[in-house]
Amino acid sequence: MSTAGRVLVVQHEDKAPPGLVLTALEHAGLTGDVLAAHEGRALPAALADHLALIVLGGSMNATEDADHRWLLPTKALIAGTVASGRPFLGICLGHQLATVALGGLVGPHPLGPARGLLPWGPTPEGQADPFTGMLRAGAPVLHWNGDVALALPPGAQALAAAPDGTVQAARFGPLAWGLQFHPEVDADLVQHWLGDPGRDVAHQGVRIGGTSSGDTLEDVEQAALTDLRERQDELLPVWHGLLVHFGRLSLTSGPP
C-alpha cells in the first residue's frame, strides 16, 4: 500500500475520538485512518503504510501498560516513527506516551488536574518552530489533564510552558511534536468527559488558569465546558488550522 496521503490515527477510547483531526487532514489533502486500539485492533510494528502518525488522548496514564495492553506497542510505534523521521503528532496522552517512549518521565502534577482554557505560552523556540509558530502567544488552548511531562527525553525541546511552568508542547524530532492541550475537541465532545468516573479523582485540588482552585472538580469541569461552548466559534478555527498545518507539513516532508 502506498503511504501517499494517508495518516494513521491511534484512538484509545470511545469518548476520545479524532474530533477535528479528520476534517483537518482532509483540508490538508490527506486521509486519516483511525485505528481503534482499545477495541483490540493490532498496531503495526512500523509505519509502513502511512505517511504520518497521530496518537490521540485518553483517560488512562501513559505507564498503565498492564491494564491497557495496546499502550506498549503504541509507544514502540511512536519511537520507531520518530527515529525514522516520519511526521508524528501526540495529543495529550499521545504527547505523554511519546515522552515515555523516548526516554522521558511522565507523572501526576502535584497541584492536581488542569481543566479549562489556558494561554499558549511559547518559548522562543516555540515561536520559531515550523508547526507551533503559527499560534500567537496568549492564544487560548484547552487543557484537560492530570499527568504532565516531568522530564522531556534527551534531545527533546520544550516549545511552550503552561502558566504553572509545565511543558505545554514539545518537539521530539525534526517532524515530531507533542501537545499537552487538545486542539481536536469541541464543546459537544468535551461534554462526554464530564461525570466520567475514571477521571483524575485521585488528585488533590484542581487547577484552572494555572492556579489552584477551591472548587470541586465537577464545578471546574462544568465552568470549563461553559467557557469553551461560549467561545468555540472563535477558538475552533484556530485549533483546526493548527491541525491542518501539521497535515501540510507532513505532505511536504518528502519520502521517508
PDB file of N, CA, C and O in Angstrom, residues 109-179:
ATOM      1  N   HIS A 109       0.686  15.758  38.103  1.00  0.00           N
ATOM      2  CA  HIS A 109       1.105  17.067  38.573  1.00  0.00           C
ATOM      3  C   HIS A 109       0.736  17.197  40.052  1.00  0.00           C
ATOM      4  O   HIS A 109      -0.407  16.916  40.425  1.00  0.00           O
ATOM      5  N   PRO A 110       1.658  17.603  40.895  1.00  0.00           N
ATOM      6  CA  PRO A 110       1.358  17.668  42.332  1.00  0.00           C
ATOM      7  C   PRO A 110       0.265  18.661  42.688  1.00  0.00           C
ATOM      8  O   PRO A 110      -0.339  18.547  43.765  1.00  0.00           O
ATOM      9  N   LEU A 111      -0.014  19.625  41.811  1.00  0.00           N
ATOM     10  CA  LEU A 111      -1.067  20.602  42.097  1.00  0.00           C
ATOM     11  C   LEU A 111      -2.440  20.119  41.685  1.00  0.00           C
ATOM     12  O   LEU A 111      -3.433  20.772  41.959  1.00  0.00           O
ATOM     13  N   GLY A 112      -2.501  18.962  41.029  1.00  0.00           N
ATOM     14  CA  GLY A 112      -3.794  18.423  40.626  1.00  0.00           C
ATOM     15  C   GLY A 112      -4.080  18.637  39.155  1.00  0.00           C
ATOM     16  O   GLY A 112      -3.321  19.276  38.429  1.00  0.00           O
ATOM     17  N   PRO A 113      -5.194  18.092  38.673  1.00  0.00           N
ATOM     18  CA  PRO A 113      -5.523  18.146  37.251  1.00  0.00           C
ATOM     19  C   PRO A 113      -5.819  19.556  36.771  1.00  0.00           C
ATOM     20  O   PRO A 113      -6.300  20.401  37.524  1.00  0.00           O
ATOM     21  N   ALA A 114      -5.519  19.794  35.506  1.00  0.00           N
ATOM     22  CA  ALA A 114      -5.818  21.080  34.866  1.00  0.00           C
ATOM     23  C   ALA A 114      -7.078  20.942  34.030  1.00  0.00           C
ATOM     24  O   ALA A 114      -7.257  19.959  33.312  1.00  0.00           O
ATOM     25  N   ARG A 115      -7.949  21.914  34.143  1.00  0.00           N
ATOM     26  CA  ARG A 115      -9.179  21.932  33.364  1.00  0.00           C
ATOM     27  C   ARG A 115      -9.419  23.358  32.876  1.00  0.00           C
ATOM     28  O   ARG A 115      -9.453  24.287  33.675  1.00  0.00           O
ATOM     29  N   GLY A 116      -9.601  23.521  31.591  1.00  0.00           N
ATOM     30  CA  GLY A 116     -10.005  24.829  31.106  1.00  0.00           C
ATOM     31  C   GLY A 116      -9.088  25.416  30.068  1.00  0.00           C
ATOM     32  O   GLY A 116      -8.081  24.822  29.660  1.00  0.00           O
ATOM     33  N   LEU A 117      -9.448  26.617  29.628  1.00  0.00           N
ATOM     34  CA  LEU A 117      -8.702  27.346  28.612  1.00  0.00           C
ATOM     35  C   LEU A 117      -7.539  28.081  29.271  1.00  0.00           C
ATOM     36  O   LEU A 117      -7.739  28.937  30.135  1.00  0.00           O
ATOM     37  N   LEU A 118      -6.339  27.720  28.882  1.00  0.00           N
ATOM     38  CA  LEU A 118      -5.134  28.350  29.397  1.00  0.00           C
ATOM     39  C   LEU A 118      -4.394  29.028  28.248  1.00  0.00           C
ATOM     40  O   LEU A 118      -4.506  28.606  27.093  1.00  0.00           O
ATOM     41  N   PRO A 119      -3.632  30.065  28.528  1.00  0.00           N
ATOM     42  CA  PRO A 119      -2.939  30.776  27.444  1.00  0.00           C
ATOM     43  C   PRO A 119      -1.753  29.977  26.911  1.00  0.00           C
ATOM     44  O   PRO A 119      -1.005  29.352  27.666  1.00  0.00           O
ATOM     45  N   TRP A 120      -1.592  30.015  25.605  1.00  0.00           N
ATOM     46  CA  TRP A 120      -0.434  29.419  24.944  1.00  0.00           C
ATOM     47  C   TRP A 120       0.795  30.239  25.308  1.00  0.00           C
ATOM     48  O   TRP A 120       0.842  31.445  25.098  1.00  0.00           O
ATOM     49  N   GLY A 121       1.801  29.560  25.900  1.00  0.00           N
ATOM     50  CA  GLY A 121       2.996  30.257  26.377  1.00  0.00           C
ATOM     51  C   GLY A 121       4.253  29.795  25.662  1.00  0.00           C
ATOM     52  O   GLY A 121       5.049  29.048  26.247  1.00  0.00           O
ATOM     53  N   PRO A 122       4.460  30.210  24.425  1.00  0.00           N
ATOM     54  CA  PRO A 122       5.596  29.689  23.655  1.00  0.00           C
ATOM     55  C   PRO A 122       6.939  30.178  24.170  1.00  0.00           C
ATOM     56  O   PRO A 122       7.081  31.307  24.636  1.00  0.00           O
ATOM     57  N   THR A 123       7.921  29.309  24.079  1.00  0.00           N
ATOM     58  CA  THR A 123       9.311  29.704  24.260  1.00  0.00           C
ATOM     59  C   THR A 123       9.783  30.360  22.961  1.00  0.00           C
ATOM     60  O   THR A 123       9.089  30.314  21.948  1.00  0.00           O
ATOM     61  N   PRO A 124      10.967  30.970  22.946  1.00  0.00           N
ATOM     62  CA  PRO A 124      11.488  31.478  21.670  1.00  0.00           C
ATOM     63  C   PRO A 124      11.563  30.394  20.603  1.00  0.00           C
ATOM     64  O   PRO A 124      11.284  30.650  19.419  1.00  0.00           O
ATOM     65  N   GLU A 125      11.902  29.167  21.019  1.00  0.00           N
ATOM     66  CA  GLU A 125      11.956  28.055  20.071  1.00  0.00           C
ATOM     67  C   GLU A 125      10.558  27.720  19.554  1.00  0.00           C
ATOM     68  O   GLU A 125      10.391  27.372  18.381  1.00  0.00           O
ATOM     69  N   GLY A 126       9.571  27.813  20.427  1.00  0.00           N
ATOM     70  CA  GLY A 126       8.201  27.544  20.007  1.00  0.00           C
ATOM     71  C   GLY A 126       7.680  28.577  19.037  1.00  0.00           C
ATOM     72  O   GLY A 126       6.897  28.257  18.128  1.00  0.00           O
ATOM     73  N   GLN A 127       8.090  29.837  19.230  1.00  0.00           N
ATOM     74  CA  GLN A 127       7.668  30.892  18.304  1.00  0.00           C
ATOM     75  C   GLN A 127       8.287  30.709  16.921  1.00  0.00           C
ATOM     76  O   GLN A 127       7.674  31.057  15.914  1.00  0.00           O
ATOM     77  N   ALA A 128       9.497  30.149  16.887  1.00  0.00           N
ATOM     78  CA  ALA A 128      10.186  29.955  15.609  1.00  0.00           C
ATOM     79  C   ALA A 128       9.904  28.589  14.990  1.00  0.00           C
ATOM     80  O   ALA A 128      10.308  28.346  13.844  1.00  0.00           O
ATOM     81  N   ASP A 129       9.228  27.712  15.712  1.00  0.00           N
ATOM     82  CA  ASP A 129       9.016  26.344  15.242  1.00  0.00           C
ATOM     83  C   ASP A 129       8.102  26.320  14.018  1.00  0.00           C
ATOM     84  O   ASP A 129       7.126  27.082  13.948  1.00  0.00           O
ATOM     85  N   PRO A 130       8.375  25.458  13.036  1.00  0.00           N
ATOM     86  CA  PRO A 130       7.552  25.431  11.826  1.00  0.00           C
ATOM     87  C   PRO A 130       6.117  24.985  12.061  1.00  0.00           C
ATOM     88  O   PRO A 130       5.241  25.287  11.248  1.00  0.00           O
ATOM     89  N   PHE A 131       5.856  24.275  13.157  1.00  0.00           N
ATOM     90  CA  PHE A 131       4.496  23.848  13.475  1.00  0.00           C
ATOM     91  C   PHE A 131       3.832  24.793  14.460  1.00  0.00           C
ATOM     92  O   PHE A 131       2.827  25.431  14.164  1.00  0.00           O
ATOM     93  N   THR A 132       4.378  24.922  15.659  1.00  0.00           N
ATOM     94  CA  THR A 132       3.724  25.712  16.702  1.00  0.00           C
ATOM     95  C   THR A 132       3.873  27.217  16.493  1.00  0.00           C
ATOM     96  O   THR A 132       3.160  27.994  17.132  1.00  0.00           O
ATOM     97  N   GLY A 133       4.773  27.627  15.608  1.00  0.00           N
ATOM     98  CA  GLY A 133       4.976  29.052  15.381  1.00  0.00           C
ATOM     99  C   GLY A 133       3.753  29.769  14.844  1.00  0.00           C
ATOM    100  O   GLY A 133       3.686  31.003  14.894  1.00  0.00           O
ATOM    101  N   MET A 134       2.771  29.015  14.339  1.00  0.00           N
ATOM    102  CA  MET A 134       1.570  29.669  13.809  1.00  0.00           C
ATOM    103  C   MET A 134       0.610  30.106  14.910  1.00  0.00           C
ATOM    104  O   MET A 134      -0.307  30.886  14.663  1.00  0.00           O
ATOM    105  N   LEU A 135       0.814  29.622  16.156  1.00  0.00           N
ATOM    106  CA  LEU A 135      -0.031  30.041  17.268  1.00  0.00           C
ATOM    107  C   LEU A 135       0.526  31.310  17.900  1.00  0.00           C
ATOM    108  O   LEU A 135       1.710  31.378  18.224  1.00  0.00           O
ATOM    109  N   ARG A 136      -0.325  32.302  18.087  1.00  0.00           N
ATOM    110  CA  ARG A 136       0.136  33.531  18.728  1.00  0.00           C
ATOM    111  C   ARG A 136       0.244  33.328  20.230  1.00  0.00           C
ATOM    112  O   ARG A 136      -0.526  32.584  20.846  1.00  0.00           O
ATOM    113  N   ALA A 137       1.206  33.988  20.847  1.00  0.00           N
ATOM    114  CA  ALA A 137       1.356  33.921  22.300  1.00  0.00           C
ATOM    115  C   ALA A 137       0.075  34.396  22.976  1.00  0.00           C
ATOM    116  O   ALA A 137      -0.507  35.413  22.589  1.00  0.00           O
ATOM    117  N   GLY A 138      -0.354  33.672  23.977  1.00  0.00           N
ATOM    118  CA  GLY A 138      -1.566  34.020  24.704  1.00  0.00           C
ATOM    119  C   GLY A 138      -2.837  33.427  24.144  1.00  0.00           C
ATOM    120  O   GLY A 138      -3.899  33.560  24.767  1.00  0.00           O
ATOM    121  N   ALA A 139      -2.781  32.791  22.981  1.00  0.00           N
ATOM    122  CA  ALA A 139      -3.976  32.188  22.397  1.00  0.00           C
ATOM    123  C   ALA A 139      -4.524  31.118  23.344  1.00  0.00           C
ATOM    124  O   ALA A 139      -3.767  30.314  23.880  1.00  0.00           O
ATOM    125  N   PRO A 140      -5.837  31.071  23.571  1.00  0.00           N
ATOM    126  CA  PRO A 140      -6.384  30.078  24.494  1.00  0.00           C
ATOM    127  C   PRO A 140      -6.319  28.664  23.897  1.00  0.00           C
ATOM    128  O   PRO A 140      -6.676  28.445  22.737  1.00  0.00           O
ATOM    129  N   VAL A 141      -5.860  27.724  24.709  1.00  0.00           N
ATOM    130  CA  VAL A 141      -5.864  26.315  24.329  1.00  0.00           C
ATOM    131  C   VAL A 141      -6.462  25.515  25.491  1.00  0.00           C
ATOM    132  O   VAL A 141      -6.330  25.904  26.649  1.00  0.00           O
ATOM    133  N   LEU A 142      -7.109  24.404  25.169  1.00  0.00           N
ATOM    134  CA  LEU A 142      -7.839  23.658  26.192  1.00  0.00           C
ATOM    135  C   LEU A 142      -6.971  22.587  26.832  1.00  0.00           C
ATOM    136  O   LEU A 142      -6.523  21.651  26.160  1.00  0.00           O
ATOM    137  N   HIS A 143      -6.762  22.712  28.137  1.00  0.00           N
ATOM    138  CA  HIS A 143      -6.083  21.682  28.918  1.00  0.00           C
ATOM    139  C   HIS A 143      -7.130  20.843  29.646  1.00  0.00           C
ATOM    140  O   HIS A 143      -8.069  21.378  30.238  1.00  0.00           O
ATOM    141  N   TRP A 144      -6.917  19.520  29.602  1.00  0.00           N
ATOM    142  CA  TRP A 144      -7.820  18.603  30.311  1.00  0.00           C
ATOM    143  C   TRP A 144      -6.983  17.395  30.691  1.00  0.00           C
ATOM    144  O   TRP A 144      -7.040  16.346  30.076  1.00  0.00           O
ATOM    145  N   ASN A 145      -6.160  17.544  31.690  1.00  0.00           N
ATOM    146  CA  ASN A 145      -5.173  16.514  32.012  1.00  0.00           C
ATOM    147  C   ASN A 145      -4.837  16.516  33.495  1.00  0.00           C
ATOM    148  O   ASN A 145      -4.970  17.527  34.171  1.00  0.00           O
ATOM    149  N   GLY A 146      -4.379  15.348  33.968  1.00  0.00           N
ATOM    150  CA  GLY A 146      -3.872  15.223  35.328  1.00  0.00           C
ATOM    151  C   GLY A 146      -2.388  14.962  35.356  1.00  0.00           C
ATOM    152  O   GLY A 146      -1.700  15.386  36.273  1.00  0.00           O
ATOM    153  N   ASP A 147      -1.896  14.256  34.346  1.00  0.00           N
ATOM    154  CA  ASP A 147      -0.466  13.973  34.232  1.00  0.00           C
ATOM    155  C   ASP A 147       0.206  15.011  33.353  1.00  0.00           C
ATOM    156  O   ASP A 147      -0.438  15.654  32.511  1.00  0.00           O
ATOM    157  N   VAL A 148       1.504  15.154  33.543  1.00  0.00           N
ATOM    158  CA  VAL A 148       2.308  16.071  32.729  1.00  0.00           C
ATOM    159  C   VAL A 148       3.676  15.443  32.489  1.00  0.00           C
ATOM    160  O   VAL A 148       4.064  14.484  33.165  1.00  0.00           O
ATOM    161  N   ALA A 149       4.391  15.987  31.536  1.00  0.00           N
ATOM    162  CA  ALA A 149       5.780  15.580  31.315  1.00  0.00           C
ATOM    163  C   ALA A 149       6.641  16.211  32.401  1.00  0.00           C
ATOM    164  O   ALA A 149       6.795  17.433  32.451  1.00  0.00           O
ATOM    165  N   LEU A 150       7.184  15.387  33.261  1.00  0.00           N
ATOM    166  CA  LEU A 150       8.045  15.874  34.333  1.00  0.00           C
ATOM    167  C   LEU A 150       9.477  16.070  33.866  1.00  0.00           C
ATOM    168  O   LEU A 150      10.211  16.897  34.415  1.00  0.00           O
ATOM    169  N   ALA A 151       9.895  15.302  32.864  1.00  0.00           N
ATOM    170  CA  ALA A 151      11.220  15.446  32.261  1.00  0.00           C
ATOM    171  C   ALA A 151      11.118  15.011  30.809  1.00  0.00           C
ATOM    172  O   ALA A 151      10.649  13.904  30.529  1.00  0.00           O
ATOM    173  N   LEU A 152      11.527  15.877  29.894  1.00  0.00           N
ATOM    174  CA  LEU A 152      11.490  15.531  28.482  1.00  0.00           C
ATOM    175  C   LEU A 152      12.614  14.559  28.139  1.00  0.00           C
ATOM    176  O   LEU A 152      13.633  14.501  28.835  1.00  0.00           O
ATOM    177  N   PRO A 153      12.454  13.794  27.062  1.00  0.00           N
ATOM    178  CA  PRO A 153      13.508  12.858  26.656  1.00  0.00           C
ATOM    179  C   PRO A 153      14.780  13.594  26.241  1.00  0.00           C
ATOM    180  O   PRO A 153      14.744  14.787  25.906  1.00  0.00           O
ATOM    181  N   PRO A 154      15.903  12.903  26.256  1.00  0.00           N
ATOM    182  CA  PRO A 154      17.147  13.517  25.767  1.00  0.00           C
ATOM    183  C   PRO A 154      16.978  14.014  24.335  1.00  0.00           C
ATOM    184  O   PRO A 154      16.439  13.308  23.479  1.00  0.00           O
ATOM    185  N   GLY A 155      17.400  15.239  24.097  1.00  0.00           N
ATOM    186  CA  GLY A 155      17.319  15.822  22.763  1.00  0.00           C
ATOM    187  C   GLY A 155      16.009  16.500  22.435  1.00  0.00           C
ATOM    188  O   GLY A 155      15.917  17.226  21.445  1.00  0.00           O
ATOM    189  N   ALA A 156      14.962  16.273  23.244  1.00  0.00           N
ATOM    190  CA  ALA A 156      13.681  16.937  23.006  1.00  0.00           C
ATOM    191  C   ALA A 156      13.758  18.394  23.447  1.00  0.00           C
ATOM    192  O   ALA A 156      14.586  18.759  24.293  1.00  0.00           O
ATOM    193  N   GLN A 157      12.884  19.206  22.892  1.00  0.00           N
ATOM    194  CA  GLN A 157      12.913  20.638  23.165  1.00  0.00           C
ATOM    195  C   GLN A 157      11.531  21.120  23.580  1.00  0.00           C
ATOM    196  O   GLN A 157      10.536  20.844  22.907  1.00  0.00           O
ATOM    197  N   ALA A 158      11.457  21.811  24.709  1.00  0.00           N
ATOM    198  CA  ALA A 158      10.195  22.414  25.126  1.00  0.00           C
ATOM    199  C   ALA A 158       9.870  23.586  24.214  1.00  0.00           C
ATOM    200  O   ALA A 158      10.711  24.453  23.965  1.00  0.00           O
ATOM    201  N   LEU A 159       8.654  23.611  23.704  1.00  0.00           N
ATOM    202  CA  LEU A 159       8.221  24.676  22.796  1.00  0.00           C
ATOM    203  C   LEU A 159       7.284  25.673  23.470  1.00  0.00           C
ATOM    204  O   LEU A 159       7.071  26.765  22.937  1.00  0.00           O
ATOM    205  N   ALA A 160       6.716  25.293  24.609  1.00  0.00           N
ATOM    206  CA  ALA A 160       5.796  26.187  25.320  1.00  0.00           C
ATOM    207  C   ALA A 160       5.631  25.691  26.742  1.00  0.00           C
ATOM    208  O   ALA A 160       5.821  24.507  27.031  1.00  0.00           O
ATOM    209  N   ALA A 161       5.266  26.611  27.621  1.00  0.00           N
ATOM    210  CA  ALA A 161       5.004  26.275  29.023  1.00  0.00           C
ATOM    211  C   ALA A 161       3.637  26.805  29.413  1.00  0.00           C
ATOM    212  O   ALA A 161       3.256  27.923  29.055  1.00  0.00           O
ATOM    213  N   ALA A 162       2.891  25.992  30.152  1.00  0.00           N
ATOM    214  CA  ALA A 162       1.627  26.428  30.735  1.00  0.00           C
ATOM    215  C   ALA A 162       1.908  27.445  31.839  1.00  0.00           C
ATOM    216  O   ALA A 162       3.053  27.606  32.270  1.00  0.00           O
ATOM    217  N   PRO A 163       0.880  28.140  32.318  1.00  0.00           N
ATOM    218  CA  PRO A 163       1.116  29.136  33.371  1.00  0.00           C
ATOM    219  C   PRO A 163       1.776  28.577  34.619  1.00  0.00           C
ATOM    220  O   PRO A 163       2.456  29.317  35.337  1.00  0.00           O
ATOM    221  N   ASP A 164       1.611  27.280  34.897  1.00  0.00           N
ATOM    222  CA  ASP A 164       2.253  26.701  36.084  1.00  0.00           C
ATOM    223  C   ASP A 164       3.667  26.226  35.799  1.00  0.00           C
ATOM    224  O   ASP A 164       4.319  25.650  36.668  1.00  0.00           O
ATOM    225  N   GLY A 165       4.164  26.446  34.575  1.00  0.00           N
ATOM    226  CA  GLY A 165       5.526  26.099  34.226  1.00  0.00           C
ATOM    227  C   GLY A 165       5.703  24.731  33.615  1.00  0.00           C
ATOM    228  O   GLY A 165       6.806  24.386  33.177  1.00  0.00           O
ATOM    229  N   THR A 166       4.656  23.906  33.567  1.00  0.00           N
ATOM    230  CA  THR A 166       4.772  22.577  32.976  1.00  0.00           C
ATOM    231  C   THR A 166       4.817  22.659  31.454  1.00  0.00           C
ATOM    232  O   THR A 166       4.382  23.648  30.849  1.00  0.00           O
ATOM    233  N   VAL A 167       5.347  21.599  30.855  1.00  0.00           N
ATOM    234  CA  VAL A 167       5.509  21.563  29.400  1.00  0.00           C
ATOM    235  C   VAL A 167       4.139  21.569  28.720  1.00  0.00           C
ATOM    236  O   VAL A 167       3.288  20.720  28.988  1.00  0.00           O
ATOM    237  N   GLN A 168       3.938  22.532  27.837  1.00  0.00           N
ATOM    238  CA  GLN A 168       2.678  22.661  27.102  1.00  0.00           C
ATOM    239  C   GLN A 168       2.788  22.064  25.696  1.00  0.00           C
ATOM    240  O   GLN A 168       1.786  21.627  25.118  1.00  0.00           O
ATOM    241  N   ALA A 169       3.999  22.046  25.172  1.00  0.00           N
ATOM    242  CA  ALA A 169       4.266  21.440  23.867  1.00  0.00           C
ATOM    243  C   ALA A 169       5.750  21.142  23.782  1.00  0.00           C
ATOM    244  O   ALA A 169       6.571  21.812  24.415  1.00  0.00           O
ATOM    245  N   ALA A 170       6.086  20.126  23.000  1.00  0.00           N
ATOM    246  CA  ALA A 170       7.481  19.723  22.852  1.00  0.00           C
ATOM    247  C   ALA A 170       7.731  19.254  21.428  1.00  0.00           C
ATOM    248  O   ALA A 170       6.814  18.800  20.734  1.00  0.00           O
ATOM    249  N   ARG A 171       8.991  19.363  21.033  1.00  0.00           N
ATOM    250  CA  ARG A 171       9.429  18.819  19.751  1.00  0.00           C
ATOM    251  C   ARG A 171      10.391  17.679  20.040  1.00  0.00           C
ATOM    252  O   ARG A 171      11.413  17.859  20.703  1.00  0.00           O
ATOM    253  N   PHE A 172      10.030  16.493  19.532  1.00  0.00           N
ATOM    254  CA  PHE A 172      10.810  15.289  19.799  1.00  0.00           C
ATOM    255  C   PHE A 172      11.781  14.949  18.676  1.00  0.00           C
ATOM    256  O   PHE A 172      12.646  14.087  18.844  1.00  0.00           O
ATOM    257  N   GLY A 173      11.611  15.567  17.542  1.00  0.00           N
ATOM    258  CA  GLY A 173      12.454  15.318  16.381  1.00  0.00           C
ATOM    259  C   GLY A 173      12.124  16.335  15.312  1.00  0.00           C
ATOM    260  O   GLY A 173      11.258  17.204  15.508  1.00  0.00           O
ATOM    261  N   PRO A 174      12.789  16.273  14.163  1.00  0.00           N
ATOM    262  CA  PRO A 174      12.554  17.276  13.115  1.00  0.00           C
ATOM    263  C   PRO A 174      11.089  17.416  12.704  1.00  0.00           C
ATOM    264  O   PRO A 174      10.640  18.516  12.383  1.00  0.00           O
ATOM    265  N   LEU A 175      10.340  16.310  12.725  1.00  0.00           N
ATOM    266  CA  LEU A 175       8.928  16.347  12.321  1.00  0.00           C
ATOM    267  C   LEU A 175       8.033  15.712  13.380  1.00  0.00           C
ATOM    268  O   LEU A 175       6.953  15.203  13.061  1.00  0.00           O
ATOM    269  N   ALA A 176       8.438  15.750  14.631  1.00  0.00           N
ATOM    270  CA  ALA A 176       7.711  15.067  15.709  1.00  0.00           C
ATOM    271  C   ALA A 176       7.382  16.040  16.827  1.00  0.00           C
ATOM    272  O   ALA A 176       8.293  16.639  17.421  1.00  0.00           O
ATOM    273  N   TRP A 177       6.094  16.162  17.127  1.00  0.00           N
ATOM    274  CA  TRP A 177       5.641  17.126  18.119  1.00  0.00           C
ATOM    275  C   TRP A 177       4.666  16.485  19.102  1.00  0.00           C
ATOM    276  O   TRP A 177       3.942  15.544  18.770  1.00  0.00           O
ATOM    277  N   GLY A 178       4.628  17.024  20.309  1.00  0.00           N
ATOM    278  CA  GLY A 178       3.649  16.641  21.311  1.00  0.00           C
ATOM    279  C   GLY A 178       2.965  17.872  21.870  1.00  0.00           C
ATOM    280  O   GLY A 178       3.622  18.881  22.151  1.00  0.00           O
ATOM    281  N   LEU A 179       1.651  17.795  22.029  1.00  0.00           N
ATOM    282  CA  LEU A 179       0.848  18.885  22.580  1.00  0.00           C
ATOM    283  C   LEU A 179       0.169  18.391  23.853  1.00  0.00           C
ATOM    284  O   LEU A 179      -0.525  17.369  23.827  1.00  0.00           O
TER     285      LEU A 179
END
